[in-house]
Amino acid sequence: METTERKPLCLVTGATGYIGGRLVPELLAAGYRVRCLARSPGKLRDHPWAGEVEVAGGDVTDAESVRVAMRGVAVAYYLVHALGTGRGFEDTDREGARVFGAQAADAGVRRIVYLGGLTPAGVPEHELSPHLRSRSEVGRILMASGVPTTVLRAAVILGSGSASFEMLRYLTERLPVMVTPSWVRTRIQPIAVRDVLRLLVKSALMPASVNRAFDIGGPDVLTYRDMMMRYAAVAGLPRRVILPVPVLTPRLSSHWVGLVTPVPASIARPLTESLRHEVVCRENDITRHVPDPPGHPVGFDEAVRLALKRVRDADVTTRWSSASVAGAPSDPLPTDPDWAGGSLCTDLRECPADARPEDLWRVIEGVGGENGWYSSPLAWSVRGVADRLVGGVGLRRGRRDARMLRVGDSVDFWRVEEIEPGRLLRLRAEMRLPGLAWLEMGVDRDGNGRTRYRQRALFHPHGLLGQIYWWGISPFHAVIFGGMARNIARAAERADGTPSPDLAAASAIRPAG
């Protein structure tokens, strides 16, 4: 009887994030079986590869869930970083690495692969940014676990949807003349995301004698100023005028980046802090174990060109915002109105739509991003700016895809919590609020079988401040939510399903229906 050898099993943490979400299909294509460890397994269900992987619920700091997830694993990928998670992230990173390494050793895992950050030469560790210092420590903990470990250390990763690429893209495109921090003169060795993924996959095959860190980078060493100039050239933009000044601290730099780009200050700060020192590869030993194929590593200009093509073709598979925002609410919508001893404040709107249900659903699934929110653009913009000013993500995160959504996607300052195609879209707010908020949009039918749009905004207030917030904004609900319901129904009635400018303006003055 003929038998076939069973494929090795890889465990991927961080599969809901930018790199992890792209690594999974690469591992599958390379012939591996894949198991994903995720705190919110539901976020993986709409990925194209969801039916081809095992999913285990858990967290890297929870030893029991990691122990269960490690069963039968040959190679374990540690792609969890506490980027932008606020105070205490170093303790969390340290604990996660210790638990992961210990459980991998107990389970007999053959290799751990970790993607960390490139550290500058000759800089004492205590002078590094907290996030870069933490990544370095995580690598050391994993290498000391007793399991052979490959640590890949990268600087700026260039790829459609990466935080580093989005920061570079928006700074260059929006500011033809810019006064910039002094770190624009720092030398950097960026690497294309496709090279990062190639090295991650191939690292699974390293011999057991390899237990070390490798610097990885592309063929170009550039200053950040050079990167902006070359981005402009590849994108067909006029030459940029860049004036570096020494007065912007990392904190001020991060707020400057947060105002200009979709990347919030909480994410921008560790990125800008890591640019204070030169980050250039000191060795290229990785090629001894993973030789470069023809055309690799990809150069800066080609990496930008490929990333821009994916952005313009709306073919961005994962984004920096794929991972949950630290500190953002993650509680699912409660079904009990007296959930947690409190009450849910509700704003319900229904509106007939002289359109097919599928046309209405197409409009619902396309909300946010470039299409906006179908009511009072000024009010939404003001709310987005206010959120940025208090450290939130604001409206500029946009969408991963202009037409389709999946659970876990970010949509401006919302995240998709539930989607029932053709029937229901539920968004959970990730803006800074004194409570938890959701927005539901759905397709319904009335007693005569006609299409109806149904919209429900819910808010679970936290204490007195939450109650004051809800009742303080209640007078504006007719403008915001009422106008939104009418205009979404009208957009569905239009042949192309897009909002017209006059509807957006009219929604700001018409009473709620």
Coordinates of C-alpha atoms in Angstrom, one line a residue:
M1 CA 0.0 0.0 0.0
E2 CA 1.4 3.4 -1.1
T3 CA 2.0 5.9 1.7
T4 CA 2.8 9.6 1.5
E5 CA 5.0 11.5 4.0
R6 CA 3.0 13.9 6.1
K7 CA 4.0 17.5 5.6
P8 CA 5.7 19.4 8.5
L9 CA 3.5 21.5 10.7
C10 CA 4.3 25.2 11.2
L11 CA 2.8 27.3 14.0
V12 CA 2.3 31.0 13.1
T13 CA 1.6 33.6 15.8
G14 CA 0.6 37.0 14.7
A15 CA -1.4 35.7 11.7
T16 CA -3.9 38.6 12.1
G17 CA -1.0 41.0 11.6
Y18 CA 0.8 42.4 8.6
I19 CA 3.6 39.9 8.2
G20 CA 1.8 36.9 9.7
G21 CA -1.2 37.3 7.4
R22 CA 1.2 37.2 4.4
L23 CA 3.4 34.4 5.7
V24 CA 0.6 31.9 6.0
P25 CA -0.1 31.5 2.3
E26 CA 3.6 31.5 1.5
L27 CA 4.1 28.5 3.9
L28 CA 1.1 26.7 2.4
A29 CA 2.5 27.3 -1.1
A30 CA 5.9 25.8 0.1
G31 CA 4.1 22.6 1.1
Y32 CA 3.8 23.1 4.9
R33 CA 0.8 22.5 7.0
V34 CA -0.1 25.6 9.1
R35 CA -1.7 26.2 12.5
C36 CA -2.4 29.7 13.6
L37 CA -2.4 30.9 17.2
A38 CA -4.7 33.9 17.6
R39 CA -6.4 35.7 20.5
S40 CA -9.4 36.3 18.3
P41 CA -9.7 33.3 15.9
G42 CA -12.8 34.7 14.2
K43 CA -10.6 37.4 12.6
L44 CA -9.0 34.7 10.4
R45 CA -12.2 33.2 9.1
D46 CA -12.5 35.4 6.0
H47 CA -8.9 35.1 4.8
P48 CA -8.7 33.3 1.4
W49 CA -6.5 30.6 3.1
A50 CA -8.7 30.1 6.2
G51 CA -10.0 26.7 5.1
E52 CA -6.5 25.4 4.6
V53 CA -5.2 26.0 8.1
E54 CA -5.8 24.9 11.7
V55 CA -6.7 27.7 14.1
A56 CA -6.0 27.6 17.9
G57 CA -7.3 30.2 20.2
G58 CA -4.9 31.7 22.8
D59 CA -2.2 34.2 23.6
V60 CA 1.6 33.8 23.7
T61 CA 1.6 34.8 27.4
D62 CA -0.9 32.0 28.3
A63 CA 1.3 28.9 28.8
E64 CA -1.6 26.4 28.5
S65 CA -2.9 27.8 25.2
V66 CA 0.6 27.8 23.8
R67 CA 1.2 24.2 25.0
V68 CA -1.9 23.0 23.2
A69 CA -1.0 24.9 20.0
M70 CA 2.6 23.5 20.0
R71 CA 1.5 19.8 19.7
G72 CA 3.1 18.2 16.7
V73 CA 4.7 21.4 15.5
A74 CA 8.0 21.3 13.7
V75 CA 8.6 25.0 13.2
A76 CA 7.2 27.8 15.3
Y77 CA 7.1 31.4 14.0
Y78 CA 7.1 34.1 16.6
L79 CA 5.7 37.2 14.9
V80 CA 4.2 39.0 17.9
H81 CA 5.4 42.5 18.7
A82 CA 4.0 45.0 21.2
L83 CA 4.4 48.0 18.8
G84 CA 2.5 50.9 20.1
T85 CA 0.9 49.1 23.1
G86 CA 1.8 51.7 25.7
R87 CA 3.4 51.2 29.1
G88 CA 4.4 47.8 30.2
F89 CA 4.9 46.4 26.7
E90 CA 8.5 45.3 27.5
D91 CA 7.2 43.1 30.4
T92 CA 4.6 41.7 28.0
D93 CA 7.1 41.0 25.3
R94 CA 9.5 39.4 27.7
E95 CA 6.8 37.1 29.2
G96 CA 5.5 36.1 25.8
A97 CA 8.9 35.1 24.6
R98 CA 9.7 33.1 27.7
V99 CA 6.4 31.2 27.6
F100 CA 6.8 30.6 23.8
G101 CA 10.4 29.3 24.1
A102 CA 9.6 27.1 27.1
Q103 CA 6.6 25.5 25.5
A104 CA 8.4 25.0 22.2
A105 CA 11.2 23.2 24.0
D106 CA 8.8 21.0 25.9
A107 CA 6.9 20.1 22.7
G108 CA 10.1 19.1 20.9
V109 CA 9.8 21.8 18.3
R110 CA 12.6 21.6 15.7
R111 CA 13.1 25.4 15.1
I112 CA 11.8 28.8 16.2
V113 CA 11.9 31.7 13.7
Y114 CA 11.5 35.2 14.9
L115 CA 11.4 38.5 13.0
G116 CA 13.0 41.3 15.0
G117 CA 14.5 44.7 14.4
L118 CA 17.9 45.7 13.1
T119 CA 20.0 47.3 15.8
P120 CA 22.6 50.0 15.1
A121 CA 26.3 49.1 15.4
G122 CA 28.2 50.5 18.3
V123 CA 25.1 51.8 20.2
P124 CA 24.8 50.6 23.8
E125 CA 21.5 48.8 24.3
H126 CA 20.3 51.2 27.0
E127 CA 20.5 54.0 24.3
L128 CA 18.2 52.1 21.9
S129 CA 14.5 53.0 21.6
P130 CA 12.4 50.9 24.0
H131 CA 10.7 49.0 21.2
L132 CA 14.0 48.1 19.5
R133 CA 15.6 47.2 22.8
S134 CA 12.6 44.9 23.5
R135 CA 12.8 43.2 20.2
S136 CA 16.5 42.5 20.8
E137 CA 15.7 41.0 24.2
V138 CA 13.0 38.8 22.7
G139 CA 15.5 37.4 20.3
R140 CA 17.9 36.6 23.0
I141 CA 15.3 34.9 25.1
L142 CA 14.2 32.7 22.2
M143 CA 17.8 31.7 21.4
A144 CA 18.3 30.7 25.0
S145 CA 15.2 28.5 25.1
G146 CA 17.0 25.4 24.0
V147 CA 15.3 25.3 20.7
P148 CA 17.5 26.2 17.7
T149 CA 16.3 29.7 16.7
T150 CA 16.7 31.9 13.7
V151 CA 16.3 35.6 14.4
L152 CA 15.9 37.8 11.3
R153 CA 16.7 41.5 12.0
A154 CA 15.2 43.9 9.6
A155 CA 15.0 47.7 9.5
V156 CA 12.4 49.4 7.2
I157 CA 10.1 46.9 5.5
L158 CA 8.8 48.1 2.1
G159 CA 5.5 46.6 1.0
S160 CA 2.0 47.7 0.3
G161 CA 0.2 48.3 3.5
S162 CA 3.3 48.2 5.8
A163 CA 3.4 51.0 8.4
S164 CA 6.9 52.0 7.2
F165 CA 5.7 52.2 3.6
E166 CA 2.5 54.1 4.4
M167 CA 4.6 56.6 6.4
L168 CA 7.0 57.1 3.6
R169 CA 4.2 57.3 1.0
Y170 CA 2.0 59.9 2.7
L171 CA 4.9 62.1 3.8
T172 CA 6.2 62.2 0.3
E173 CA 2.8 62.5 -1.5
R174 CA 1.2 65.1 0.8
L175 CA 4.2 67.4 1.4
P176 CA 6.0 68.8 -1.7
V177 CA 7.8 71.1 0.6
M178 CA 8.5 69.8 4.2
V179 CA 10.4 70.8 7.3
T180 CA 11.5 67.5 8.6
P181 CA 13.3 66.0 11.7
S182 CA 17.0 65.5 11.6
W183 CA 16.5 61.7 11.3
V184 CA 15.8 62.1 7.6
R185 CA 19.6 62.2 7.2
T186 CA 20.0 58.8 8.9
R187 CA 21.3 55.9 6.7
I188 CA 18.9 53.0 6.5
Q189 CA 19.0 49.6 4.7
P190 CA 15.3 48.9 3.8
I191 CA 14.1 45.5 2.6
A192 CA 11.2 44.5 0.4
V193 CA 8.5 42.5 2.1
R194 CA 8.7 39.7 -0.5
D195 CA 12.4 39.2 0.6
V196 CA 11.4 39.1 4.2
L197 CA 8.7 36.4 3.5
R198 CA 11.2 34.4 1.4
L199 CA 13.7 34.4 4.2
L200 CA 11.1 33.5 6.8
V201 CA 9.9 30.5 4.8
K202 CA 13.4 29.3 4.0
S203 CA 14.6 29.7 7.6
A204 CA 12.5 26.7 8.5
L205 CA 15.0 24.4 6.8
M206 CA 18.1 25.6 8.6
P207 CA 20.2 22.9 10.2
A208 CA 19.9 22.3 14.0
S209 CA 23.4 23.7 14.5
V210 CA 22.2 27.3 13.6
N211 CA 21.1 29.3 16.6
R212 CA 21.7 32.9 15.9
A213 CA 20.6 36.3 14.6
F214 CA 21.0 37.4 11.0
D215 CA 20.9 41.0 9.6
I216 CA 18.7 41.2 6.6
G217 CA 18.3 44.1 4.1
G218 CA 18.0 45.0 0.5
P219 CA 20.8 46.1 -1.8
D220 CA 20.4 49.8 -1.2
V221 CA 21.6 51.9 1.7
L222 CA 19.8 55.2 1.7
T223 CA 19.0 58.2 4.0
Y224 CA 15.3 58.7 4.7
R225 CA 15.6 61.9 2.6
D226 CA 17.0 59.7 -0.3
M227 CA 14.0 57.4 0.2
M228 CA 11.5 60.2 -0.1
M229 CA 13.2 61.6 -3.2
R230 CA 13.4 58.2 -4.9
Y231 CA 9.8 57.4 -3.9
A232 CA 8.7 60.7 -5.6
A233 CA 10.6 59.7 -8.8
V234 CA 9.1 56.2 -8.9
A235 CA 5.6 57.6 -8.2
G236 CA 5.9 60.3 -10.9
L237 CA 5.8 63.2 -8.5
P238 CA 7.7 66.5 -8.8
R239 CA 11.0 66.7 -6.9
R240 CA 10.4 67.3 -3.2
V241 CA 12.0 70.1 -1.2
I242 CA 13.2 68.7 2.2
L243 CA 14.5 71.0 4.9
P244 CA 15.8 69.0 8.0
V245 CA 15.7 70.8 11.4
P246 CA 17.2 69.5 14.6
V247 CA 14.4 70.7 17.0
L248 CA 11.9 67.9 16.5
T249 CA 12.1 65.2 19.3
P250 CA 10.9 61.7 18.7
R251 CA 7.7 62.5 20.5
L252 CA 7.1 65.7 18.4
S253 CA 8.1 63.8 15.3
S254 CA 5.6 61.1 15.9
H255 CA 2.8 63.6 16.3
W256 CA 3.9 65.3 13.1
V257 CA 3.8 62.0 11.3
G258 CA 0.4 61.3 12.9
L259 CA -1.0 64.5 11.5
V260 CA 0.3 64.0 8.0
T261 CA -0.1 60.2 7.5
P262 CA -2.7 57.6 8.4
V263 CA -0.2 56.1 10.9
P264 CA -1.1 57.2 14.4
A265 CA 1.4 58.7 16.8
S266 CA 1.4 55.5 19.0
I267 CA 2.7 53.5 16.0
A268 CA 4.8 56.3 14.4
R269 CA 6.8 57.0 17.6
P270 CA 8.6 53.6 17.7
L271 CA 9.2 53.8 14.0
T272 CA 10.8 57.3 14.2
E273 CA 12.7 56.4 17.4
S274 CA 14.4 53.5 15.5
L275 CA 15.6 56.0 12.9
R276 CA 17.7 58.0 15.3
H277 CA 20.6 55.7 14.7
E278 CA 22.0 54.3 11.5
V279 CA 20.5 50.9 10.8
V280 CA 22.6 49.1 8.2
C281 CA 23.4 45.4 8.0
R282 CA 26.8 44.5 9.5
E283 CA 26.8 41.0 7.8
N284 CA 25.1 39.0 5.1
D285 CA 25.6 35.6 6.6
I286 CA 22.0 34.6 5.8
T287 CA 23.0 33.8 2.2
R288 CA 25.1 30.9 3.5
H289 CA 21.9 29.1 4.4
V290 CA 19.4 30.9 2.1
P291 CA 21.1 31.8 -1.2
D292 CA 19.6 34.8 -3.1
P293 CA 17.7 33.6 -6.2
P294 CA 17.9 35.7 -9.4
G295 CA 16.4 39.1 -9.0
H296 CA 16.7 39.1 -5.2
P297 CA 17.1 40.9 -3.0
V298 CA 14.7 43.4 -4.6
G299 CA 16.0 47.0 -4.8
F300 CA 14.4 50.1 -3.3
D301 CA 12.9 51.4 -6.5
E302 CA 11.4 48.1 -7.6
A303 CA 10.0 47.5 -4.1
V304 CA 8.2 50.8 -4.2
R305 CA 7.0 50.2 -7.7
L306 CA 5.5 46.8 -6.7
A307 CA 3.9 48.2 -3.6
L308 CA 2.4 51.1 -5.5
K309 CA 1.0 48.8 -8.1
R310 CA -0.8 46.8 -5.4
V311 CA -2.1 49.9 -3.8
R312 CA -3.4 51.2 -7.2
D313 CA -4.9 47.8 -8.1
A314 CA -6.6 47.6 -4.7
D315 CA -4.7 44.3 -4.1
V316 CA -3.3 44.9 -0.6
T317 CA -3.7 41.6 1.2
T318 CA -2.7 42.9 4.7
R319 CA -2.1 46.3 6.2
W320 CA -0.3 47.6 9.3
S321 CA -3.8 48.2 10.8
S322 CA -4.7 44.5 10.4
A323 CA -3.5 44.0 13.9
S324 CA -5.8 45.2 16.7
V325 CA -5.0 48.7 18.1
A326 CA -3.5 48.5 21.6
G327 CA -6.0 49.7 24.2
A328 CA -8.9 49.6 21.8
P329 CA -12.0 47.8 23.0
S330 CA -12.2 44.2 22.0
D331 CA -15.4 43.1 23.7
P332 CA -17.9 41.6 21.4
L333 CA -21.3 43.1 21.1
P334 CA -23.3 42.1 24.1
T335 CA -26.7 40.4 23.5
D336 CA -27.9 41.1 27.0
P337 CA -29.1 44.8 27.3
D338 CA -28.0 44.7 31.0
W339 CA -24.6 43.4 30.0
A340 CA -21.9 44.0 32.7
G341 CA -24.5 45.6 35.0
G342 CA -25.0 48.6 32.7
S343 CA -27.2 49.5 29.8
L344 CA -26.8 49.9 26.0
C345 CA -27.7 53.3 24.5
T346 CA -29.2 52.8 21.1
D347 CA -30.0 54.8 18.0
L348 CA -32.1 52.9 15.5
R349 CA -32.8 54.0 11.9
E350 CA -34.7 52.3 9.1
C351 CA -35.2 53.5 5.6
P352 CA -36.9 52.0 2.5
A353 CA -34.7 51.6 -0.5
D354 CA -36.0 51.2 -4.0
A355 CA -33.2 48.9 -4.9
R356 CA -32.2 45.3 -5.1
P357 CA -30.9 43.8 -1.8
E358 CA -27.5 43.1 -3.4
D359 CA -27.2 46.7 -4.5
L360 CA -27.9 47.9 -1.0
W361 CA -25.3 45.5 0.4
R362 CA -22.7 46.7 -2.1
V363 CA -23.1 50.2 -0.7
I364 CA -23.0 49.0 2.9
E365 CA -19.8 46.9 2.3
G366 CA -18.2 49.9 0.7
V367 CA -18.6 52.4 3.5
G368 CA -15.6 54.4 4.8
G369 CA -12.3 55.1 3.2
E370 CA -12.7 57.0 0.0
N371 CA -16.5 56.6 -0.1
G372 CA -16.9 58.3 3.3
W373 CA -19.8 57.8 5.7
Y374 CA -22.7 59.2 3.6
S375 CA -23.5 62.1 6.0
S376 CA -22.0 65.4 7.0
P377 CA -18.4 64.9 5.9
L378 CA -17.3 67.9 8.0
A379 CA -18.7 66.3 11.2
W380 CA -16.9 63.0 10.5
S381 CA -13.7 64.9 9.7
V382 CA -13.9 66.9 13.0
R383 CA -14.5 63.6 14.9
G384 CA -11.5 62.0 13.2
V385 CA -9.2 65.0 14.0
A386 CA -10.5 65.1 17.6
D387 CA -9.6 61.4 17.9
R388 CA -6.1 61.9 16.6
L389 CA -5.5 64.8 19.0
V390 CA -6.2 62.5 22.0
G391 CA -4.0 59.7 20.6
G392 CA -6.5 57.7 18.7
V393 CA -6.3 56.3 15.2
G394 CA -8.5 58.9 13.5
L395 CA -10.2 58.5 10.1
R396 CA -7.2 58.2 7.9
R397 CA -6.6 54.5 8.2
G398 CA -9.0 54.0 5.4
R399 CA -9.7 50.5 4.1
R400 CA -7.6 47.5 3.0
D401 CA -9.9 47.0 0.0
A402 CA -12.3 49.5 -1.5
R403 CA -15.1 47.0 -2.2
M404 CA -14.8 43.9 0.0
L405 CA -14.5 43.5 3.8
R406 CA -13.5 40.6 6.1
V407 CA -13.7 40.2 9.8
G408 CA -10.8 42.0 11.5
D409 CA -10.4 44.6 8.8
S410 CA -10.0 48.2 9.9
V411 CA -12.3 50.8 8.4
D412 CA -11.2 54.3 9.4
F413 CA -11.6 54.3 13.2
W414 CA -13.8 51.2 13.2
R415 CA -13.0 47.5 12.9
V416 CA -15.1 44.8 11.4
E417 CA -16.4 42.6 14.2
E418 CA -19.0 40.6 12.2
I419 CA -20.0 40.3 8.6
E420 CA -22.9 38.2 7.2
P421 CA -22.6 38.7 3.5
G422 CA -25.7 40.3 2.0
R423 CA -27.3 40.8 5.4
L424 CA -25.3 42.4 8.2
L425 CA -22.1 44.4 8.8
R426 CA -21.1 45.2 12.4
L427 CA -18.3 47.6 13.2
R428 CA -16.7 48.1 16.6
A429 CA -15.3 51.5 17.4
E430 CA -11.6 51.9 18.0
M431 CA -11.7 55.6 18.6
R432 CA -11.0 57.0 22.1
L433 CA -14.4 56.9 23.9
P434 CA -15.7 56.8 27.5
G435 CA -17.3 53.5 26.7
L436 CA -17.7 50.8 24.0
A437 CA -19.5 51.5 20.7
W438 CA -20.7 49.6 17.7
L439 CA -22.4 50.4 14.4
E440 CA -24.6 47.9 12.6
M441 CA -25.8 48.2 9.0
G442 CA -28.0 45.6 7.5
V443 CA -30.3 44.7 4.6
D444 CA -33.9 43.8 5.5
R445 CA -37.3 43.5 3.9
D446 CA -40.6 44.9 5.0
G447 CA -44.0 43.1 5.0
N448 CA -44.4 43.6 1.3
G449 CA -41.0 42.2 0.4
R450 CA -39.5 45.6 -0.4
T451 CA -35.8 46.3 0.5
R452 CA -35.2 48.2 3.7
Y453 CA -31.9 49.6 5.1
R454 CA -31.5 49.0 8.9
Q455 CA -29.0 50.9 11.0
R456 CA -28.2 50.6 14.7
A457 CA -25.7 52.5 16.7
L458 CA -25.0 51.2 20.2
F459 CA -23.0 52.6 23.0
H460 CA -22.1 51.0 26.4
P461 CA -21.1 54.0 28.6
H462 CA -18.4 53.7 31.2
G463 CA -19.6 55.6 34.2
L464 CA -21.0 59.1 34.4
L465 CA -18.6 60.4 31.8
G466 CA -19.9 57.9 29.3
Q467 CA -23.5 58.9 30.0
I468 CA -22.6 62.6 29.6
Y469 CA -20.9 61.8 26.3
W470 CA -23.8 59.9 24.9
W471 CA -26.4 62.5 25.8
G472 CA -24.1 65.3 24.8
I473 CA -23.9 64.0 21.2
S474 CA -27.6 62.9 21.0
P475 CA -28.7 66.2 19.4
F476 CA -26.4 65.4 16.5
H477 CA -27.7 61.9 15.8
A478 CA -30.4 63.2 13.5
V479 CA -27.8 64.8 11.3
I480 CA -25.2 62.1 11.5
F481 CA -27.1 58.9 11.7
G482 CA -30.4 60.0 10.1
G483 CA -28.6 61.5 7.1
M484 CA -26.4 58.4 6.9
A485 CA -29.4 56.1 6.7
R486 CA -31.1 58.1 4.0
N487 CA -28.1 58.6 1.9
I488 CA -27.0 54.9 2.0
A489 CA -30.5 54.0 0.8
R490 CA -30.4 56.6 -2.0
A491 CA -26.9 55.5 -3.0
A492 CA -28.2 51.9 -3.4
E493 CA -30.9 53.3 -5.7
R494 CA -28.3 55.0 -7.9
A495 CA -26.9 52.9 -10.8
D496 CA -23.3 53.0 -9.5
G497 CA -24.1 52.9 -5.8
T498 CA -21.9 55.9 -5.0
P499 CA -22.9 58.9 -2.9
S500 CA -23.6 62.1 -4.8
P501 CA -22.1 65.4 -3.5
D502 CA -25.5 67.1 -3.0
L503 CA -26.7 64.2 -0.8
A504 CA -23.7 64.6 1.6
A505 CA -24.3 68.3 1.8
A506 CA -28.1 67.9 2.2
S507 CA -27.7 65.4 5.0
A508 CA -26.2 68.1 7.2
I509 CA -29.3 70.2 7.2
R510 CA -32.3 67.9 6.7
P511 CA -34.2 66.6 9.7
A512 CA -34.0 62.9 10.5
G513 CA -36.5 60.7 8.8

